[in-house]
PDB file of C-alpha atoms in Angstrom:
ATOM      1  CA  MET A 133    -127.764-167.661 -68.198  1.00  0.00           C
ATOM      2  CA  ARG A 134    -128.646-164.080 -68.723  1.00  0.00           C
ATOM      3  CA  LYS A 135    -127.638-163.361 -65.109  1.00  0.00           C
ATOM      4  CA  ASN A 136    -124.143-164.797 -65.667  1.00  0.00           C
ATOM      5  CA  ARG A 137    -123.586-162.626 -68.753  1.00  0.00           C
ATOM      6  CA  LEU A 138    -124.557-159.442 -66.904  1.00  0.00           C
ATOM      7  CA  ALA A 139    -122.358-160.095 -63.880  1.00  0.00           C
ATOM      8  CA  PRO A 140    -119.030-159.517 -65.719  1.00  0.00           C
ATOM      9  CA  VAL A 141    -120.473-156.458 -67.479  1.00  0.00           C
ATOM     10  CA  LEU A 142    -121.690-154.971 -64.188  1.00  0.00           C
ATOM     11  CA  THR A 143    -118.338-155.755 -62.567  1.00  0.00           C
ATOM     12  CA  LEU A 144    -116.504-153.961 -65.385  1.00  0.00           C
ATOM     13  CA  ALA A 145    -118.920-151.024 -65.195  1.00  0.00           C
ATOM     14  CA  ALA A 146    -118.453-150.774 -61.430  1.00  0.00           C
ATOM     15  CA  CYS A 147    -114.665-150.847 -61.853  1.00  0.00           C
ATOM     16  CA  GLY A 148    -114.933-148.109 -64.476  1.00  0.00           C
ATOM     17  CA  VAL A 149    -116.977-145.947 -62.110  1.00  0.00           C
ATOM     18  CA  LEU A 150    -114.556-146.579 -59.267  1.00  0.00           C
ATOM     19  CA  LEU A 151    -111.523-145.763 -61.414  1.00  0.00           C
ATOM     20  CA  ALA A 152    -113.153-142.655 -62.833  1.00  0.00           C
ATOM     21  CA  GLY A 153    -113.960-141.577 -59.310  1.00  0.00           C
ATOM     22  CA  GLY A 154    -110.351-141.919 -58.276  1.00  0.00           C
ATOM     23  CA  CYS A 155    -110.737-145.218 -56.387  1.00  0.00           C
ATOM     24  CA  VAL A 156    -108.148-147.953 -56.691  1.00  0.00           C
ATOM     25  CA  SER A 157    -107.961-151.618 -55.797  1.00  0.00           C
ATOM     26  CA  ALA A 158    -107.207-152.738 -52.276  1.00  0.00           C
ATOM     27  CA  ALA A 159    -103.687-153.707 -53.350  1.00  0.00           C
ATOM     28  CA  ALA A 160    -103.036-150.163 -54.536  1.00  0.00           C
ATOM     29  CA  ALA A 161    -104.806-148.516 -51.577  1.00  0.00           C
ATOM     30  CA  LYS A 162    -101.655-148.498 -49.450  1.00  0.00           C
ATOM     31  CA  PRO A 163    -100.620-145.158 -48.010  1.00  0.00           C
ATOM     32  CA  PRO A 164     -98.257-143.235 -50.307  1.00  0.00           C
ATOM     33  CA  ALA A 165     -94.622-144.119 -49.919  1.00  0.00           C
ATOM     34  CA  ALA A 166     -92.405-141.661 -48.091  1.00  0.00           C
ATOM     35  CA  THR A 167     -90.589-140.812 -51.337  1.00  0.00           C
ATOM     36  CA  THR A 168     -93.641-138.967 -52.719  1.00  0.00           C
ATOM     37  CA  ALA A 169     -93.641-136.323 -49.968  1.00  0.00           C
ATOM     38  CA  PRO A 170     -90.416-134.619 -51.097  1.00  0.00           C
ATOM     39  CA  VAL A 171     -91.745-134.578 -54.672  1.00  0.00           C
ATOM     40  CA  ALA A 172     -94.872-132.787 -53.467  1.00  0.00           C
ATOM     41  CA  ALA A 173     -92.775-130.327 -51.472  1.00  0.00           C
ATOM     42  CA  ARG A 174     -90.606-129.622 -54.512  1.00  0.00           C
ATOM     43  CA  ALA A 175     -93.705-129.090 -56.650  1.00  0.00           C
ATOM     44  CA  ALA A 176     -95.048-126.573 -54.113  1.00  0.00           C
ATOM     45  CA  ALA A 177     -91.868-124.488 -54.262  1.00  0.00           C
ATOM     46  CA  THR A 178     -91.830-122.459 -57.458  1.00  0.00           C
ATOM     47  CA  GLY A 179     -89.153-120.292 -58.922  1.00  0.00           C
ATOM     48  CA  GLY A 180     -87.596-119.047 -62.098  1.00  0.00           C
ATOM     49  CA  THR A 181     -87.595-116.015 -64.326  1.00  0.00           C
ATOM     50  CA  ALA A 182     -90.446-113.534 -64.208  1.00  0.00           C
ATOM     51  CA  SER A 183     -90.818-110.449 -66.374  1.00  0.00           C
ATOM     52  CA  ILE A 184     -92.644-107.423 -65.053  1.00  0.00           C
ATOM     53  CA  VAL A 185     -94.165-104.363 -66.665  1.00  0.00           C
ATOM     54  CA  MET A 186     -95.775-101.635 -64.589  1.00  0.00           C
ATOM     55  CA  TYR A 187     -97.193 -98.623 -66.362  1.00  0.00           C
ATOM     56  CA  GLY A 188     -99.032 -95.379 -65.816  1.00  0.00           C
ATOM     57  CA  VAL A 189    -100.759 -93.567 -68.669  1.00  0.00           C
ATOM     58  CA  ASN A 190    -101.314 -89.814 -68.343  1.00  0.00           C
ATOM     59  CA  THR A 191    -100.919 -89.847 -64.577  1.00  0.00           C
ATOM     60  CA  ASP A 192     -98.477 -88.647 -61.981  1.00  0.00           C
ATOM     61  CA  GLY A 193    -100.637 -90.435 -59.412  1.00  0.00           C
ATOM     62  CA  ALA A 194    -100.100 -93.490 -57.257  1.00  0.00           C
ATOM     63  CA  TYR A 195    -102.291 -95.885 -59.277  1.00  0.00           C
ATOM     64  CA  TRP A 196    -100.728 -97.883 -62.114  1.00  0.00           C
ATOM     65  CA  HIS A 197    -101.179-101.240 -63.855  1.00  0.00           C
ATOM     66  CA  ALA A 198     -98.972-104.346 -63.686  1.00  0.00           C
ATOM     67  CA  ILE A 199     -98.471-107.413 -65.855  1.00  0.00           C
ATOM     68  CA  VAL A 200     -96.146-110.230 -64.774  1.00  0.00           C
ATOM     69  CA  SER A 201     -95.236-113.093 -67.122  1.00  0.00           C
ATOM     70  CA  GLY A 202     -92.931-116.100 -66.979  1.00  0.00           C
ATOM     71  CA  VAL A 203     -92.987-118.132 -63.771  1.00  0.00           C
ATOM     72  CA  ILE A 204     -95.798-115.781 -62.659  1.00  0.00           C
ATOM     73  CA  GLY A 205     -98.630-115.180 -65.095  1.00  0.00           C
ATOM     74  CA  ASP A 206    -100.777-112.509 -63.492  1.00  0.00           C
ATOM     75  CA  TYR A 207    -101.955-108.905 -63.693  1.00  0.00           C
ATOM     76  CA  GLY A 208    -103.681-106.204 -61.700  1.00  0.00           C
ATOM     77  CA  PRO A 209    -103.314-102.743 -60.217  1.00  0.00           C
ATOM     78  CA  ALA A 210     -99.980-101.494 -58.892  1.00  0.00           C
ATOM     79  CA  ILE A 211    -100.218 -98.876 -56.154  1.00  0.00           C
ATOM     80  CA  SER A 212     -97.445 -96.748 -54.743  1.00  0.00           C
ATOM     81  CA  VAL A 213     -97.582 -97.189 -50.949  1.00  0.00           C
ATOM     82  CA  TYR A 214     -95.660 -96.508 -47.766  1.00  0.00           C
ATOM     83  CA  PRO A 215     -94.576 -99.466 -45.576  1.00  0.00           C
ATOM     84  CA  ASP A 216     -97.746 -98.979 -43.476  1.00  0.00           C
ATOM     85  CA  GLY A 217     -99.895 -99.519 -46.598  1.00  0.00           C
ATOM     86  CA  LYS A 218    -101.072 -95.929 -46.990  1.00  0.00           C
ATOM     87  CA  VAL A 219    -100.959 -94.501 -50.519  1.00  0.00           C
ATOM     88  CA  ASP A 220     -97.629 -92.832 -51.389  1.00  0.00           C
ATOM     89  CA  PRO A 221     -98.307 -90.074 -53.959  1.00  0.00           C
ATOM     90  CA  ALA A 222     -94.572 -89.244 -54.161  1.00  0.00           C
ATOM     91  CA  HIS A 223     -93.646 -92.782 -55.371  1.00  0.00           C
ATOM     92  CA  ASN A 224     -90.566 -92.916 -53.139  1.00  0.00           C
ATOM     93  CA  SER A 225     -91.147 -96.021 -51.036  1.00  0.00           C
ATOM     94  CA  GLU A 226     -92.838 -99.225 -52.270  1.00  0.00           C
ATOM     95  CA  MET A 227     -95.019-100.421 -55.141  1.00  0.00           C
ATOM     96  CA  GLU A 228     -97.684-102.946 -54.180  1.00  0.00           C
ATOM     97  CA  LEU A 229     -98.786-105.278 -56.958  1.00  0.00           C
ATOM     98  CA  ARG A 230    -102.360-106.365 -56.232  1.00  0.00           C
ATOM     99  CA  LEU A 231    -102.577-109.202 -58.700  1.00  0.00           C
ATOM    100  CA  THR A 232    -105.507-111.550 -59.266  1.00  0.00           C
ATOM    101  CA  ARG A 233    -103.955-114.458 -57.273  1.00  0.00           C
ATOM    102  CA  GLY A 234    -102.269-112.470 -54.479  1.00  0.00           C
ATOM    103  CA  SER A 235    -100.048-109.491 -53.886  1.00  0.00           C
ATOM    104  CA  PHE A 236     -96.471-108.498 -53.120  1.00  0.00           C
ATOM    105  CA  ARG A 237     -94.459-105.310 -52.830  1.00  0.00           C
ATOM    106  CA  LEU A 238     -91.358-104.005 -54.534  1.00  0.00           C
ATOM    107  CA  SER A 239     -88.964-101.514 -52.950  1.00  0.00           C
ATOM    108  CA  ILE A 240     -88.800 -98.607 -55.405  1.00  0.00           C
ATOM    109  CA  ALA A 241     -86.975 -96.042 -53.231  1.00  0.00           C
ATOM    110  CA  ALA A 242     -83.573 -96.281 -54.996  1.00  0.00           C
ATOM    111  CA  LEU A 243     -85.188 -96.306 -58.441  1.00  0.00           C
ATOM    112  CA  ASP A 244     -87.240 -93.223 -57.547  1.00  0.00           C
ATOM    113  CA  LYS A 245     -84.124 -91.416 -56.319  1.00  0.00           C
ATOM    114  CA  ALA A 246     -82.349 -92.037 -59.655  1.00  0.00           C
ATOM    115  CA  PHE A 247     -85.457 -90.923 -61.546  1.00  0.00           C
ATOM    116  CA  VAL A 248     -85.844 -87.681 -59.580  1.00  0.00           C
ATOM    117  CA  LYS A 249     -82.186 -86.859 -60.290  1.00  0.00           C
ATOM    118  CA  ALA A 250     -82.674 -87.504 -64.024  1.00  0.00           C
ATOM    119  CA  THR A 251     -85.813 -85.344 -64.204  1.00  0.00           C
ATOM    120  CA  SER A 252     -83.993 -82.348 -62.734  1.00  0.00           C
ATOM    121  CA  ARG A 253     -82.902 -81.484 -66.286  1.00  0.00           C
ATOM    122  CA  GLU A 254     -86.419 -81.275 -67.767  1.00  0.00           C
ATOM    123  CA  PRO A 255     -87.407 -80.511 -70.432  1.00  0.00           C
ATOM    124  CA  ILE A 256     -84.949 -82.791 -72.141  1.00  0.00           C
ATOM    125  CA  TYR A 257     -85.929 -81.426 -75.569  1.00  0.00           C
ATOM    126  CA  PRO A 258     -86.884 -77.753 -75.006  1.00  0.00           C
ATOM    127  CA  LYS A 259     -87.579 -77.021 -78.691  1.00  0.00           C
ATOM    128  CA  THR A 260     -90.384 -79.601 -78.778  1.00  0.00           C
ATOM    129  CA  CYS A 261     -91.219 -79.415 -75.071  1.00  0.00           C
ATOM    130  CA  THR A 262     -90.820 -83.189 -74.662  1.00  0.00           C
ATOM    131  CA  ASP A 263     -89.055 -85.612 -72.355  1.00  0.00           C
ATOM    132  CA  LEU A 264     -87.576 -89.058 -72.808  1.00  0.00           C
ATOM    133  CA  ILE A 265     -85.911 -90.125 -69.582  1.00  0.00           C
ATOM    134  CA  SER A 266     -84.671 -93.604 -68.733  1.00  0.00           C
ATOM    135  CA  VAL A 267     -83.002 -94.884 -65.561  1.00  0.00           C
ATOM    136  CA  THR A 268     -82.127 -98.393 -64.423  1.00  0.00           C
ATOM    137  CA  GLY A 269     -82.085 -99.977 -61.011  1.00  0.00           C
ATOM    138  CA  THR A 270     -83.108-103.003 -59.023  1.00  0.00           C
ATOM    139  CA  THR A 271     -86.450-103.347 -57.270  1.00  0.00           C
ATOM    140  CA  PRO A 272     -86.142-105.976 -54.541  1.00  0.00           C
ATOM    141  CA  ILE A 273     -89.256-107.778 -53.365  1.00  0.00           C
ATOM    142  CA  VAL A 274     -90.094-106.539 -49.861  1.00  0.00           C
ATOM    143  CA  ALA A 275     -89.531-109.453 -47.444  1.00  0.00           C
ATOM    144  CA  GLY A 276     -92.747-110.881 -46.004  1.00  0.00           C
ATOM    145  CA  SER A 277     -95.003-108.883 -48.337  1.00  0.00           C
ATOM    146  CA  GLY A 278     -96.384-111.796 -50.364  1.00  0.00           C
ATOM    147  CA  THR A 279    -100.001-112.861 -49.968  1.00  0.00           C
ATOM    148  CA  GLY A 280    -102.130-115.558 -51.601  1.00  0.00           C
ATOM    149  CA  ALA A 281    -100.236-117.466 -54.297  1.00  0.00           C
ATOM    150  CA  TYR A 282     -97.173-115.252 -53.647  1.00  0.00           C
ATOM    151  CA  ARG A 283     -96.755-115.971 -49.937  1.00  0.00           C
ATOM    152  CA  GLY A 284     -93.031-116.320 -49.229  1.00  0.00           C
ATOM    153  CA  ILE A 285     -91.975-114.683 -52.515  1.00  0.00           C
ATOM    154  CA  ARG A 286     -88.288-113.640 -52.702  1.00  0.00           C
ATOM    155  CA  GLY A 287     -86.009-112.086 -55.297  1.00  0.00           C
ATOM    156  CA  SER A 288     -85.719-108.866 -57.241  1.00  0.00           C
ATOM    157  CA  PHE A 289     -86.352-107.324 -60.627  1.00  0.00           C
ATOM    158  CA  PRO A 290     -83.587-105.362 -62.386  1.00  0.00           C
ATOM    159  CA  VAL A 291     -85.711-102.815 -64.275  1.00  0.00           C
ATOM    160  CA  THR A 292     -85.637 -99.781 -66.519  1.00  0.00           C
ATOM    161  CA  LEU A 293     -87.957 -96.895 -65.698  1.00  0.00           C
ATOM    162  CA  THR A 294     -88.822 -94.803 -68.770  1.00  0.00           C
ATOM    163  CA  LEU A 295     -90.775 -91.562 -69.036  1.00  0.00           C
ATOM    164  CA  ASN A 296     -91.977 -90.447 -72.463  1.00  0.00           C
ATOM    165  CA  GLU A 297     -93.876 -87.182 -72.238  1.00  0.00           C
ATOM    166  CA  VAL A 298     -95.104 -84.177 -74.189  1.00  0.00           C
ATOM    167  CA  GLU A 299     -95.294 -81.256 -71.780  1.00  0.00           C
ATOM    168  CA  ALA A 300     -97.898 -78.513 -71.819  1.00  0.00           C
ATOM    169  CA  ARG A 301     -96.813 -75.055 -72.936  1.00  0.00           C
ATOM    170  CA  PRO A 302     -95.295 -72.845 -71.689  1.00  0.00           C
ATOM    171  CA  CYS A 303     -92.593 -75.459 -71.482  1.00  0.00           C
ATOM    172  CA  GLN A 304     -91.968 -75.617 -67.731  1.00  0.00           C
ATOM    173  CA  PRO A 305     -92.319 -78.989 -66.076  1.00  0.00           C
ATOM    174  CA  SER A 306     -94.668 -79.271 -63.164  1.00  0.00           C
ATOM    175  CA  PRO A 307     -96.709 -82.189 -61.832  1.00  0.00           C
ATOM    176  CA  GLY A 308     -99.626 -82.930 -64.110  1.00  0.00           C
ATOM    177  CA  ALA A 309     -98.606 -80.296 -66.676  1.00  0.00           C
ATOM    178  CA  PHE A 310     -98.390 -82.564 -69.707  1.00  0.00           C
ATOM    179  CA  ARG A 311    -100.409 -83.276 -72.813  1.00  0.00           C
ATOM    180  CA  ALA A 312     -99.477 -86.956 -73.051  1.00  0.00           C
ATOM    181  CA  GLN A 313     -97.395 -89.193 -70.818  1.00  0.00           C
ATOM    182  CA  LEU A 314     -96.393 -92.818 -70.507  1.00  0.00           C
ATOM    183  CA  ILE A 315     -94.264 -94.110 -67.637  1.00  0.00           C
ATOM    184  CA  THR A 316     -93.127 -97.730 -67.732  1.00  0.00           C
ATOM    185  CA  VAL A 317     -91.076 -99.872 -65.386  1.00  0.00           C
ATOM    186  CA  ALA A 318     -89.984-103.102 -67.068  1.00  0.00           C
ATOM    187  CA  GLY A 319     -87.478-105.884 -66.531  1.00  0.00           C
ATOM    188  CA  SER A 320     -86.912-109.547 -65.688  1.00  0.00           C
ATOM    189  CA  GLY A 321     -85.608-111.173 -62.539  1.00  0.00           C
ATOM    190  CA  THR A 322     -85.196-114.508 -60.815  1.00  0.00           C
ATOM    191  CA  ILE A 323     -87.721-115.092 -58.076  1.00  0.00           C
ATOM    192  CA  SER A 324     -88.888-117.927 -55.852  1.00  0.00           C
ATOM    193  CA  PHE A 325     -91.981-118.520 -53.715  1.00  0.00           C
TER     194      PHE A 325
END
């Protein structure tokens, strides 16, 4: 009698273990229907709005920081590079975002050109020896540059580049001649990957 009472309990326990382990009954063990494959493919393709902020604090150098939110939630260093991957201290080619789940590059050449033109009138506020310069432009994602989670990434970010700076005296702008500086590049765009 005791044996008969334990059999259903053991059967239920075994089923619980099998279900918890991801096993299913023989009736449900059929291969997935063909309709689930397109759903999986759609789930693998991601896209939507992403907001980006890249910033450099007290540096005219090639090494910045990046935060991306929205459809991408990631962060990491942003490095100004040439197409061959070598560091670009002039910031006139590409910005590589080396995020925690992969990397991709943005073309910053047009944005840099607009910025250089705007800075030709420095100092903007000679009496206080300060600058506040803002330019807008679009930074397209460099085709084929995505790695890791961003392989195949496409799109662009319309952004605003802003420089807020207190220059060193005498008030004559030159690289690195500032007391405090913040450069930001921020905007949102539609991307897919």
